[in-house]
Coordinates of C-alpha atoms (C1' of nucleotides) in Angstrom, one line a residue:
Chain A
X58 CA 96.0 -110.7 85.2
X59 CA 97.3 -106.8 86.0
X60 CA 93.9 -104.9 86.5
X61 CA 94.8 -102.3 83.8
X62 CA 92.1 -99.9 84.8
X63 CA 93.1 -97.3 87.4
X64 CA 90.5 -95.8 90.4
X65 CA 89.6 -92.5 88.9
X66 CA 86.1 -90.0 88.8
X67 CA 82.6 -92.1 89.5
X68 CA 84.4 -95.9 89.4
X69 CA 86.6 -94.4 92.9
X70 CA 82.9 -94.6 94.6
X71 CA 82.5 -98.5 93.2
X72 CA 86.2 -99.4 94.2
X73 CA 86.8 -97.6 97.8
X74 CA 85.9 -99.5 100.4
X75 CA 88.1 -103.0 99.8
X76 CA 90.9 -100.5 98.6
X77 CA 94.1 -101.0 101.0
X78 CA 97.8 -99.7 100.9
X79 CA 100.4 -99.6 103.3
X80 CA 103.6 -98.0 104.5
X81 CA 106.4 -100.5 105.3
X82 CA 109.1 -99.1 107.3
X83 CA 112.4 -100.4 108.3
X84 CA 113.4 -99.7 111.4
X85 CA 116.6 -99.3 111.5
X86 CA 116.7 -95.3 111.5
X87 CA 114.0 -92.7 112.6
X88 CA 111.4 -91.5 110.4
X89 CA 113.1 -89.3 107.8
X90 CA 111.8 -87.3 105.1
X91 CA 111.6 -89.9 102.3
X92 CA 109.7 -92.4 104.4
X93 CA 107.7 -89.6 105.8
X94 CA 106.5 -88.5 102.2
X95 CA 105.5 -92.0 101.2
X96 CA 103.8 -92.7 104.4
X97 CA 101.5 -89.3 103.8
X98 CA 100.7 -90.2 100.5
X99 CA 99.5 -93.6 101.0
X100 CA 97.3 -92.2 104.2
X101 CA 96.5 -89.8 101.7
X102 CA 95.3 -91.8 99.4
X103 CA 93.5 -94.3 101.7
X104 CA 91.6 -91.6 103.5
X105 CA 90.5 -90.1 100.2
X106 CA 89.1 -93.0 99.1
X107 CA 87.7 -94.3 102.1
X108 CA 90.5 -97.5 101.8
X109 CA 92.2 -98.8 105.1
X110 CA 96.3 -98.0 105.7
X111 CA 98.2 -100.2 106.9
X112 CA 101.4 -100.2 108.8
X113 CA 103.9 -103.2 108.5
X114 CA 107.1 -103.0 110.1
X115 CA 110.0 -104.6 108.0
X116 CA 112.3 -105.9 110.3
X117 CA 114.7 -108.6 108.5
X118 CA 117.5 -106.9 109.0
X119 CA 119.0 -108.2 112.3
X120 CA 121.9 -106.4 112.5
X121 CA 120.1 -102.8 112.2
X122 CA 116.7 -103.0 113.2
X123 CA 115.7 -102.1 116.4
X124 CA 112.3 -101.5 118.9
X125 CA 113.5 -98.2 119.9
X126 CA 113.6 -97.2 116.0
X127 CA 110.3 -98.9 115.4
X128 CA 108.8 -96.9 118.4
X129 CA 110.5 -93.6 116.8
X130 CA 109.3 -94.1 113.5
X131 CA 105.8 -94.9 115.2
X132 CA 105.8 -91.7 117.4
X133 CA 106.7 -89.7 113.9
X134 CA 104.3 -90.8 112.1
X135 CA 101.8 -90.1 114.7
X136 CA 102.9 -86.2 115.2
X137 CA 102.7 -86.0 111.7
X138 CA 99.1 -86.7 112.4
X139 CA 98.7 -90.2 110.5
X140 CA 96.9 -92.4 111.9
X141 CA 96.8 -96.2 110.8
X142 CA 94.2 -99.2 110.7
X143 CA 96.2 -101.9 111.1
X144 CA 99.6 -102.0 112.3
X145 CA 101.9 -103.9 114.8
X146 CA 100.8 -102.0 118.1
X147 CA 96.5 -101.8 117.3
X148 CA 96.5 -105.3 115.4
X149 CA 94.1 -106.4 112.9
X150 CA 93.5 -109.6 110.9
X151 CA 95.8 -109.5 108.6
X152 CA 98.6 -109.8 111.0
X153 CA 101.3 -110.0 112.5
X154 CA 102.6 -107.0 110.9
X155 CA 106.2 -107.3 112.0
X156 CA 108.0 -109.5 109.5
X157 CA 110.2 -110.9 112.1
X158 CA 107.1 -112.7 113.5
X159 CA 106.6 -113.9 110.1
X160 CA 109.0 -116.2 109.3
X161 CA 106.8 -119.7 109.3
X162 CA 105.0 -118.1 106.4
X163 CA 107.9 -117.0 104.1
X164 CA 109.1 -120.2 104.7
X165 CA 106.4 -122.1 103.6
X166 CA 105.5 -120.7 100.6
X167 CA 109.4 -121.0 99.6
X168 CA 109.1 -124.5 100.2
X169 CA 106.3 -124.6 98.0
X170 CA 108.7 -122.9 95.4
X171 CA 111.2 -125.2 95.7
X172 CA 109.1 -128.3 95.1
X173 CA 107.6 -126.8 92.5
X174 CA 111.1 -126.2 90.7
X175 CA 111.3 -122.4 90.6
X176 CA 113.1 -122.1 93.1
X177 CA 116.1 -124.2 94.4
X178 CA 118.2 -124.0 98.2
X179 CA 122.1 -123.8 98.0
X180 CA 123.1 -124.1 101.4
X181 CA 120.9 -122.4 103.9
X182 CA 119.5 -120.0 101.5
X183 CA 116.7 -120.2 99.5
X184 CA 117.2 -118.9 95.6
X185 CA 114.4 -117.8 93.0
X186 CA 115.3 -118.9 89.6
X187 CA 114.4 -116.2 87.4
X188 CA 112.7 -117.6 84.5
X189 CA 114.3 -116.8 80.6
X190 CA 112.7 -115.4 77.6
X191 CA 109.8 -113.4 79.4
X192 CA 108.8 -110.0 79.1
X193 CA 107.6 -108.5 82.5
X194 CA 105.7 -105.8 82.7
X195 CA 103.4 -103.4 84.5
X196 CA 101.0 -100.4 84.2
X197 CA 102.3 -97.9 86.8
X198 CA 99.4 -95.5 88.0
X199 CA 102.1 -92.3 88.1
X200 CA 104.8 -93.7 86.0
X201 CA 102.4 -95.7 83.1
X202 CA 103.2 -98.8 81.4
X203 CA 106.8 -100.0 82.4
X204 CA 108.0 -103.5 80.9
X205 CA 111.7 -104.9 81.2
X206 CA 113.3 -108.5 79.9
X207 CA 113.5 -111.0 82.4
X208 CA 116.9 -112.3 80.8
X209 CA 118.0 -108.7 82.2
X210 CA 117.7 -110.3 86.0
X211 CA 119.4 -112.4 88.2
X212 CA 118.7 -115.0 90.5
X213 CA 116.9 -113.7 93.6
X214 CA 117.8 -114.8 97.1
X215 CA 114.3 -115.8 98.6
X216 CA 115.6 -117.0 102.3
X217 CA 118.9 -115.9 103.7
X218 CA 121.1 -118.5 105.7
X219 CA 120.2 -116.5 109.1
X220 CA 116.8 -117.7 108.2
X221 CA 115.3 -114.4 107.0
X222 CA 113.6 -113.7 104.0
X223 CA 115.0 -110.7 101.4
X224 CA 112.9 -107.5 101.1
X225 CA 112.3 -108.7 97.6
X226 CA 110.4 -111.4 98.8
X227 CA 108.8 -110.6 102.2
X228 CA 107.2 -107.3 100.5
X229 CA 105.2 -110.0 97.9
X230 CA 104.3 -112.9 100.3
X231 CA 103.2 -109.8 102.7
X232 CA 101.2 -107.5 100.1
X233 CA 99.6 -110.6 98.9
X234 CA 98.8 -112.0 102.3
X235 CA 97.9 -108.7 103.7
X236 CA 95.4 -107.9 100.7
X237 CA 97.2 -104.8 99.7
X238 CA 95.6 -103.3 96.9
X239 CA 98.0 -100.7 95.7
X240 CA 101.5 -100.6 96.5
X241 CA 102.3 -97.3 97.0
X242 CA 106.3 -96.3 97.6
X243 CA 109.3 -94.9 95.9
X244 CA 110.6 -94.5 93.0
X245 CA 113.6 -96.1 93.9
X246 CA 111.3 -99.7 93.7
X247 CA 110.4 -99.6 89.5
X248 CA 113.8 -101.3 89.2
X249 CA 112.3 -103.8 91.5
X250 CA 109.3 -104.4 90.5
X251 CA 109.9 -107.0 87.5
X252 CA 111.4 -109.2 89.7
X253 CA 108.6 -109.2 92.6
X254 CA 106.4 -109.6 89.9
X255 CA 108.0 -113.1 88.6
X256 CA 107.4 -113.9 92.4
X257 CA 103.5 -112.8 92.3
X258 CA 103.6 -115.3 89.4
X259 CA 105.2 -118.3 90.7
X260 CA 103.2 -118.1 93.5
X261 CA 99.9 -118.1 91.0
X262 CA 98.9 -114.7 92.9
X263 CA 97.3 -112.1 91.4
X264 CA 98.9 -108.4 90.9
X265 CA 98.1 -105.4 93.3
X266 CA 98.1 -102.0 91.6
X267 CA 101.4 -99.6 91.7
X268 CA 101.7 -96.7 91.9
X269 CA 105.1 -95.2 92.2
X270 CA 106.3 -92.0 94.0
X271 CA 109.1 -89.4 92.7
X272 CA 111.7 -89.2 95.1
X273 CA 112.7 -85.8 97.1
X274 CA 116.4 -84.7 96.6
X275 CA 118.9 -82.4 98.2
X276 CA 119.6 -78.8 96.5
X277 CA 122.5 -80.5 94.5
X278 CA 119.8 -83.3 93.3
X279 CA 121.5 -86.2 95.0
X280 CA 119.5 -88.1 97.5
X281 CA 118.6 -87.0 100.5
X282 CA 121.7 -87.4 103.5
X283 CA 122.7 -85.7 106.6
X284 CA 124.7 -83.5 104.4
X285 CA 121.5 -81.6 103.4
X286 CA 121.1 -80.5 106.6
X287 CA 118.0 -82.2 108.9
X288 CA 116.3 -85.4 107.6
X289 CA 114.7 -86.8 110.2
X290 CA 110.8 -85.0 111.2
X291 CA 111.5 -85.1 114.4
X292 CA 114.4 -82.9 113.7
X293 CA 111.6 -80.5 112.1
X294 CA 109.7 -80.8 115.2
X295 CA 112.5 -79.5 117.3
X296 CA 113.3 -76.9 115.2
X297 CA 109.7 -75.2 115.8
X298 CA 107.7 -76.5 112.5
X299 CA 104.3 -77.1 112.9
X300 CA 103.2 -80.9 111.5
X301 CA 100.3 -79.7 109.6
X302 CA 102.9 -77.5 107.8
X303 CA 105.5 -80.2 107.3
X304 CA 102.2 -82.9 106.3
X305 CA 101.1 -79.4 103.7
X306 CA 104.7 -79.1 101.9
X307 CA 105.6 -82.8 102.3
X308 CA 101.9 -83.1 100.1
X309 CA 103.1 -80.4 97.9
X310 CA 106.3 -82.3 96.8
X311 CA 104.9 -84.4 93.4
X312 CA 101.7 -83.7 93.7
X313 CA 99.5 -80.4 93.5
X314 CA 95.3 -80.2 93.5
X315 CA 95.3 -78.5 89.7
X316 CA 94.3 -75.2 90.9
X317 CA 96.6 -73.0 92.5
X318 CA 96.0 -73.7 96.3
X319 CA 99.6 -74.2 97.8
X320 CA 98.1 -73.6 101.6
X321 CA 96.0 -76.4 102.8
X322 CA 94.3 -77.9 105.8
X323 CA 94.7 -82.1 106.5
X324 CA 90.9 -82.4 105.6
X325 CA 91.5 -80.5 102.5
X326 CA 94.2 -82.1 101.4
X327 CA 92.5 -85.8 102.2
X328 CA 89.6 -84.3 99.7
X329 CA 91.4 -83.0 96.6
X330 CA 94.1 -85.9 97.0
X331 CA 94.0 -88.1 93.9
X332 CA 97.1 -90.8 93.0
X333 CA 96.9 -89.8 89.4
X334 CA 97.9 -86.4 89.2
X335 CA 101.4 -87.4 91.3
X336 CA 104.1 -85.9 89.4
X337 CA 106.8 -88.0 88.2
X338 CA 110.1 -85.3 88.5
X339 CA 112.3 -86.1 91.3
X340 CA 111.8 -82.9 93.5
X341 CA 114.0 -80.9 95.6
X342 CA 113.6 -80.3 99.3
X343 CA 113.1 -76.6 99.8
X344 CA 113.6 -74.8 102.8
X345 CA 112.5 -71.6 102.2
X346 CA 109.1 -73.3 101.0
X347 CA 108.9 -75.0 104.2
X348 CA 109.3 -71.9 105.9
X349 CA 106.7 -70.4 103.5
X350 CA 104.4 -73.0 104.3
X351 CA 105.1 -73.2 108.1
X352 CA 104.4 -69.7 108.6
X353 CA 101.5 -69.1 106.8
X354 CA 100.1 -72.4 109.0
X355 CA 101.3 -70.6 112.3
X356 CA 99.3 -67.2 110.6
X357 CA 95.8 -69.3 110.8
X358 CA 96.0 -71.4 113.5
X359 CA 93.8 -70.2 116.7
X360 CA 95.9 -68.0 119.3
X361 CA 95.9 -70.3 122.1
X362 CA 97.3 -73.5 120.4
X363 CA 99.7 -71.2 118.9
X364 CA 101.0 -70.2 122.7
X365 CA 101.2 -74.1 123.6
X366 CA 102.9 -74.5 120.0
X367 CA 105.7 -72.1 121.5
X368 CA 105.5 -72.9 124.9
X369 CA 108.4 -75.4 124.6
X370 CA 110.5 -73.4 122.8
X371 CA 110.3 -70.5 125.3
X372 CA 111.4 -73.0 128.1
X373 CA 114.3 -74.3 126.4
X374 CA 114.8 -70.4 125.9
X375 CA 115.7 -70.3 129.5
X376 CA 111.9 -68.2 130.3
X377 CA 109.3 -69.1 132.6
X378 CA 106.3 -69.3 130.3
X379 CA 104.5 -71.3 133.0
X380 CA 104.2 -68.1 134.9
X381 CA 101.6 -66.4 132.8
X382 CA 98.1 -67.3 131.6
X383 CA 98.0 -69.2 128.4
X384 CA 95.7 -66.3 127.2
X385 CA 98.4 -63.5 128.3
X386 CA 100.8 -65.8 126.4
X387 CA 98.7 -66.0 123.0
X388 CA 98.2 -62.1 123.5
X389 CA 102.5 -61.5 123.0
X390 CA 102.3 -63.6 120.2
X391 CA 99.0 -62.1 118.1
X392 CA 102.0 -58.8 118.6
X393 CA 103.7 -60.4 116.4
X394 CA 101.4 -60.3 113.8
X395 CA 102.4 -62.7 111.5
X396 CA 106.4 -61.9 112.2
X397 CA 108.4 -65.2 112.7
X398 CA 108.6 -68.9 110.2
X399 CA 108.9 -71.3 113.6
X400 CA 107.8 -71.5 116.7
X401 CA 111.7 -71.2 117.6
X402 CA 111.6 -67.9 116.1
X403 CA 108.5 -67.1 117.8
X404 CA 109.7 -67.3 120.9
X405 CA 113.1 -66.0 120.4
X406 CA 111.6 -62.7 119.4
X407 CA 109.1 -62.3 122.3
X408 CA 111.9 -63.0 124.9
X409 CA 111.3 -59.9 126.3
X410 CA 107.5 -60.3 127.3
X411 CA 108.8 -62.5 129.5
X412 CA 112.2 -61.1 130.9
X413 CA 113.7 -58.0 131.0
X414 CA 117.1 -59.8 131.8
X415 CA 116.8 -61.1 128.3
X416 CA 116.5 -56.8 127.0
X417 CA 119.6 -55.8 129.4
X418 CA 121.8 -58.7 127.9
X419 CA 121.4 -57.3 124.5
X420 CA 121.1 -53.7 125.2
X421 CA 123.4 -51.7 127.5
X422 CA 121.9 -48.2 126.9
X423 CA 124.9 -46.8 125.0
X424 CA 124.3 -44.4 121.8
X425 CA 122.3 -41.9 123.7
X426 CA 124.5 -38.5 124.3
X427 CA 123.5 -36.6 127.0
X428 CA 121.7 -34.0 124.6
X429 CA 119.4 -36.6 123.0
X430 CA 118.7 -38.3 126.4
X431 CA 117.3 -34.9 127.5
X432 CA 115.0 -34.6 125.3
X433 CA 114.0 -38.5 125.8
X434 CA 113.6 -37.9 129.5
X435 CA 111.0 -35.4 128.3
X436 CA 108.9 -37.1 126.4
X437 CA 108.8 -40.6 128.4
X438 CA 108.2 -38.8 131.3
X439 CA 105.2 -37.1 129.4
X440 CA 103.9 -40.7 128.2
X441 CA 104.1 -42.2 131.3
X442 CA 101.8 -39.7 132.6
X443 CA 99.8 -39.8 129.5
X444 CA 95.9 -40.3 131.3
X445 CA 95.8 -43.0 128.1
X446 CA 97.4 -46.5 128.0
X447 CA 96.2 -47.9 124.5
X448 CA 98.6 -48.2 121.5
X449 CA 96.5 -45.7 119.4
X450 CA 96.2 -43.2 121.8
X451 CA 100.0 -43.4 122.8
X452 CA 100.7 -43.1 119.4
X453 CA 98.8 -40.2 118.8
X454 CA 100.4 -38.5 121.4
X455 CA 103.9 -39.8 120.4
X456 CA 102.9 -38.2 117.0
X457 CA 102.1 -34.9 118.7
X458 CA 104.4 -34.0 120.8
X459 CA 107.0 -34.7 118.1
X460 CA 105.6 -32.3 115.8
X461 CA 105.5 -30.0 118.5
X462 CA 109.2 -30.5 119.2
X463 CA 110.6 -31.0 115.2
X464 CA 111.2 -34.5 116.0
X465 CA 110.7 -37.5 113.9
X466 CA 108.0 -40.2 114.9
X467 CA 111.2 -42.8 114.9
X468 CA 113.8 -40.4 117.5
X469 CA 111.7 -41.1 120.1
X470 CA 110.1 -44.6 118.8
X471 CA 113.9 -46.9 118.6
X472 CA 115.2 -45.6 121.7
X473 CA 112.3 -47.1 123.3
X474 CA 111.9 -49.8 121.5
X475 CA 115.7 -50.7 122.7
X476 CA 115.0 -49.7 126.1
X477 CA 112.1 -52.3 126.1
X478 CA 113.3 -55.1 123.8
X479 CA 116.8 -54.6 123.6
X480 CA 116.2 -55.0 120.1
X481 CA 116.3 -52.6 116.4
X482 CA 113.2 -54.8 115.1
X483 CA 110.1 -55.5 117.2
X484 CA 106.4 -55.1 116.4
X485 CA 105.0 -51.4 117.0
X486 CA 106.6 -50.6 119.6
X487 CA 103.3 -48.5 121.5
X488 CA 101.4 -51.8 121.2
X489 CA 104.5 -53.5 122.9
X490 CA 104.6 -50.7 125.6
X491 CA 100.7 -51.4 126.0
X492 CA 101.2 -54.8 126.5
X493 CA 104.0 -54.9 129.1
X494 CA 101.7 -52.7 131.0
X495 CA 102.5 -48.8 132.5
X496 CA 105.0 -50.1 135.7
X497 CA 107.3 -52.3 133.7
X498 CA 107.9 -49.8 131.2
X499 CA 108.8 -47.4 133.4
X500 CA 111.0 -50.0 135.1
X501 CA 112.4 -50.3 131.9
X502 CA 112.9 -46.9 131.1
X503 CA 114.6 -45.9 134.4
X504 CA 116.8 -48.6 134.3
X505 CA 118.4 -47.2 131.2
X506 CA 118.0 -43.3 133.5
X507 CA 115.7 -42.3 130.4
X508 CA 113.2 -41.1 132.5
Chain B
rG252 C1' 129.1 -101.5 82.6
rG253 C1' 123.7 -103.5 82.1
rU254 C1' 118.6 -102.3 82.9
rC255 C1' 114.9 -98.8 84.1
rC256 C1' 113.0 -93.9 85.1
rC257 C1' 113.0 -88.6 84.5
rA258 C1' 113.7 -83.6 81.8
rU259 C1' 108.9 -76.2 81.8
rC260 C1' 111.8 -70.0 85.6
rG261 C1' 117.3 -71.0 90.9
rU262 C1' 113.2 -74.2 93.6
rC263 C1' 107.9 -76.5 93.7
rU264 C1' 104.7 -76.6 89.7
rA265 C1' 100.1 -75.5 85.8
rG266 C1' 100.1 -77.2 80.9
rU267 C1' 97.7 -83.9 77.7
rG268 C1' 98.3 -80.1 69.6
rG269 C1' 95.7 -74.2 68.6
rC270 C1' 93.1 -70.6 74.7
rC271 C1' 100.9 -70.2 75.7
rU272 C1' 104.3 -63.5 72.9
rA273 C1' 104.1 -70.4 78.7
rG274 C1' 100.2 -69.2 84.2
rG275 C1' 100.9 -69.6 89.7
rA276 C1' 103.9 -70.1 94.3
rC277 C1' 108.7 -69.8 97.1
rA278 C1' 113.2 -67.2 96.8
rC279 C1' 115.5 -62.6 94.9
rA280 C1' 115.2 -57.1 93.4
rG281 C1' 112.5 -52.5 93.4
rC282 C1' 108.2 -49.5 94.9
rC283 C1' 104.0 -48.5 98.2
rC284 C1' 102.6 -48.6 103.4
rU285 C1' 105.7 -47.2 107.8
rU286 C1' 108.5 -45.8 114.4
rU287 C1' 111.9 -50.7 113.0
rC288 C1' 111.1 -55.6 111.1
rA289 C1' 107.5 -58.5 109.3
rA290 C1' 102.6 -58.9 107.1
rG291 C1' 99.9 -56.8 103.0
rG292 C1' 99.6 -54.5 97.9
rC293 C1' 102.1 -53.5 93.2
rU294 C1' 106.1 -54.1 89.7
rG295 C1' 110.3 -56.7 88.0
rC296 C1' 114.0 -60.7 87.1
rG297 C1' 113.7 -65.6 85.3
rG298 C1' 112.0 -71.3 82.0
rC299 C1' 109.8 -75.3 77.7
rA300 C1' 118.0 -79.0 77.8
rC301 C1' 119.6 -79.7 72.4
rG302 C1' 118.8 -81.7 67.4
rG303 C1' 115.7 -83.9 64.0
rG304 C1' 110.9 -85.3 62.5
rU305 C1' 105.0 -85.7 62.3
rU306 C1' 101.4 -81.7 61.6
rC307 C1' 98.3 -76.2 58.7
rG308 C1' 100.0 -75.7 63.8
rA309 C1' 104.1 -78.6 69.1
rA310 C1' 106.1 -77.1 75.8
rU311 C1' 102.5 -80.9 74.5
rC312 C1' 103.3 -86.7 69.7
rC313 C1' 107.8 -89.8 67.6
rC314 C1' 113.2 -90.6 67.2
rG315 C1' 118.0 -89.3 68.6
rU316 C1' 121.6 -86.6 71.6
rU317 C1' 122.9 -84.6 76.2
rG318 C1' 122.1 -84.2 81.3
rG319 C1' 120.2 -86.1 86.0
rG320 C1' 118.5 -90.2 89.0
rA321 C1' 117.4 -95.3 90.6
rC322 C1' 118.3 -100.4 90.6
rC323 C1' 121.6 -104.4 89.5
rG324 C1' 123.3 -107.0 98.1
rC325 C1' 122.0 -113.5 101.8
rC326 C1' 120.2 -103.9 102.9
rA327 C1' 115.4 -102.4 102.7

RNA sequence: GGUCCCAUCGUCUAGUGGCCUAGGACACAGCCCUUUCAAGGCUGCGGCACGGGUUCGAAUCCCGUUGGGACCGCCA
């Protein structure tokens, strides 16, 4: 009755086509981090093997679910670039994909329990009897063969008195009715399992395939809350993380291709994805990972959809972005060179590109005696009449008329890389000069009297 | 409390009896590069929870202990 053979090498090419999963959100939050990892390992797994995913929204909870939440989780799904085949907003014909609009069906085949004896109503409700003596059990694709005694369970409530049915039972008349073919979710669901199972066999249907995900925990190992700190993707979103990088360490989180690639594109991922090598350790969410991950996705990705990547975040920055080319834009940001983890961080440190209010705010021109300004006045004075305006060549001539002078590259390099940036870090500091152009350094400059 | 699951560096992991004096990545430390900070390169620190078996041989198999987690709701 449980297909005990599992998709794997040439029989994935045989089973593809007709295979189906789905992720079933409440909605009754946004879309946080748990629900965002199962979600991205079902699509995984359905785009891999050419399968369908399918969305089903698991509304029985009246008091807590709501269409703004539903829209929420929706919208994150979607930024974190899955896409889905059937689901309650594109339809298809194994609907309606919101439970609320199922209710006539849970009903019936309740009814059909209940004349059939397994199942018996005390009041509203409708109650499962769990049958004695019988051994469930199941052959999980990540977590192997699992069995448990049904003497272990209790009674489960099929129909509540509001007229709803329980999760219990909704996610078996649904996966049945909906064809799923794997049921791919949390770990948190083996416990529950058994149980749904005694359901799939009142009901004389046939088993789908499991295939159980480890769950992500907080640096002390509990689950996931608000105490850890963000938990929601589109927190992530606002905090400057690209979604490819979020969808790359959210992949890398129980499951791993078996070489040592840690950096990975969607399309690659989709390719070396496979259900059996998911890990079955609980793993903790890492933020310096994330950051890992997010900046080396910001490194690759092509100059100008970095700018619109950062765009936002130099707006809420209080700058005017809008008034430069997108291309003039991408050109502060390839200064950067690889400097910066976010796209928050990305524009924070290239404030100064776009406003020199930004460098006097931070920087009031103190630390330079009047002997040390003296000599500065000499040398940007000679730069700015340097016939040259390219990094190198300023560079070379920095280099020059140091030596000339006994000076160190860096006595003449941080006093102007705080006149211009108002900063003690910034990237080479002749490439920023080249960039802001010959006038607004010496705007710069004389502000500060250094020339 | 009952049931179930899990257990390799601080973290994510490779490892399916000999290739392991356990490999990679993040983080951390040091060095190189250098006008600063990154990036990059190199080096280092650091782990098979414990105890019994099985075996010529165990991180890998079995049992127990300990630790962690989940479920046991008319929440999902």
């Amino acid at each position: 009755m449980l297909p005990d053979r599992i998709p794997s090498g040439k029989d994935e090419q045989v089973m593809t086509s007709n295979t189906r999963v789905r992720f079933a959100p409440s909605p009754t939050g946004a879309l946080h981090i748990g629900g965002a990892h199962t979600a991205l390992f079902n699509w995984l797994w359905a785009r891999h093997i050419g399968g369908s995913f399918i969305l089903r929204i698991e509304d029985t909870d009246l008091a807590r679910s709501t269409e703004e939440h539903e829209r929420t989780i929706l919208q994150g799904l979607s930024w974190l670039g899955l896409d889905w085949d059937e689901g309650p907003d594109v339809g298809g014909s194994h609907g309606p994909y919101r439970q609320s609009e199922r209710r006539e069906i849970y009903l019936r085949h309740a009814h059909d329990l209940v004349r059939s004896g397994q199942a018996y109503c005390e009041g509203e409700a409708v109650i499962f009897s769990v049958p004695k003596g019988r051994t469930v059990a199941f052959d999980d694709l990540v977590y192997g063969h699992i069995e448990m005694e049904s003497d272990t369970l209790k009674d489960v409530v099929l129909i509540k008195s509001d007229g709803f049915p329980t999760y219990n039972y909704a996610v078996v008349v649904d996966d049945h009715l909906m064809e799923i073919t794997c049921v791919v979710r949390g770990e948190d669901h083996i416990s529950n399992t058994p149980k749904q199972l005694l359901l799939y066999q009142a009901l004389g249907w046939e088993t789908p395939l499991f295939a159980h995900l480890p769950m992500i925990l907080g640096k002390d190992k509990k689950k996931l809350s608000k105490r850890h700190g963000a938990t929601s993707v589109y927190e992530y979103r606002d905090m400057g993380y690209h979604p490819d990088a979020l969808f790359n360490y959210f992949a890398l989180l129980g499951w791993n291709p078996g070489d040592d690639r840690e950096i990975f594109t969607r399309e690659e991922a989709v390719r070396m994805f496979d259900l059996t090598r998911v890990t079955k350790k609980a793993s903790v969410f890492d933020m310096d990972k994330l950051n890992f991950v997010n900046q080396a996705h910001i490194a690759m990705m092509p100059p100008l959809e970095r700018a619109r990547h950062t765009f936002p975040f130099w707006e809420e920055a209080g700058l005017d972005p809008g008034s430069r080319s997108e291309e003039w834009l991408a050109g502060v940001l390839d200064l950067l060179e690889g400097r910066g983890r976010t796209f928050r961080e990305l524009a924070e440190y290239t404030d100064y590109f776009l406003s020199f209010e930004a460098v006097k705010k931070r920087w009031g021109g103190e630390d330079i005696d009047g002997e040390r300004r003296g000599t500065l006045k000499g040398f940007f004075t000679a730069m700015l009449s340097f016939p040259s305006w390219s990094p190198e060549e300023l560079e070379v001539m920095a280099k020059a008329w140091c030596d000339g002078k006994g000076l160190k590259m860096k006595d003449v390099a941080m006093p102007l890389r705080w006149a211009l940036t108002g900063r003690k870090v910034s990237p080479g500091i002749f490439h920023v000069a080249a960039f802001l152009g010959r006038d607004e350094v010496k705007k710069r400059l004389s502000h500060y009297g250094l020339i």
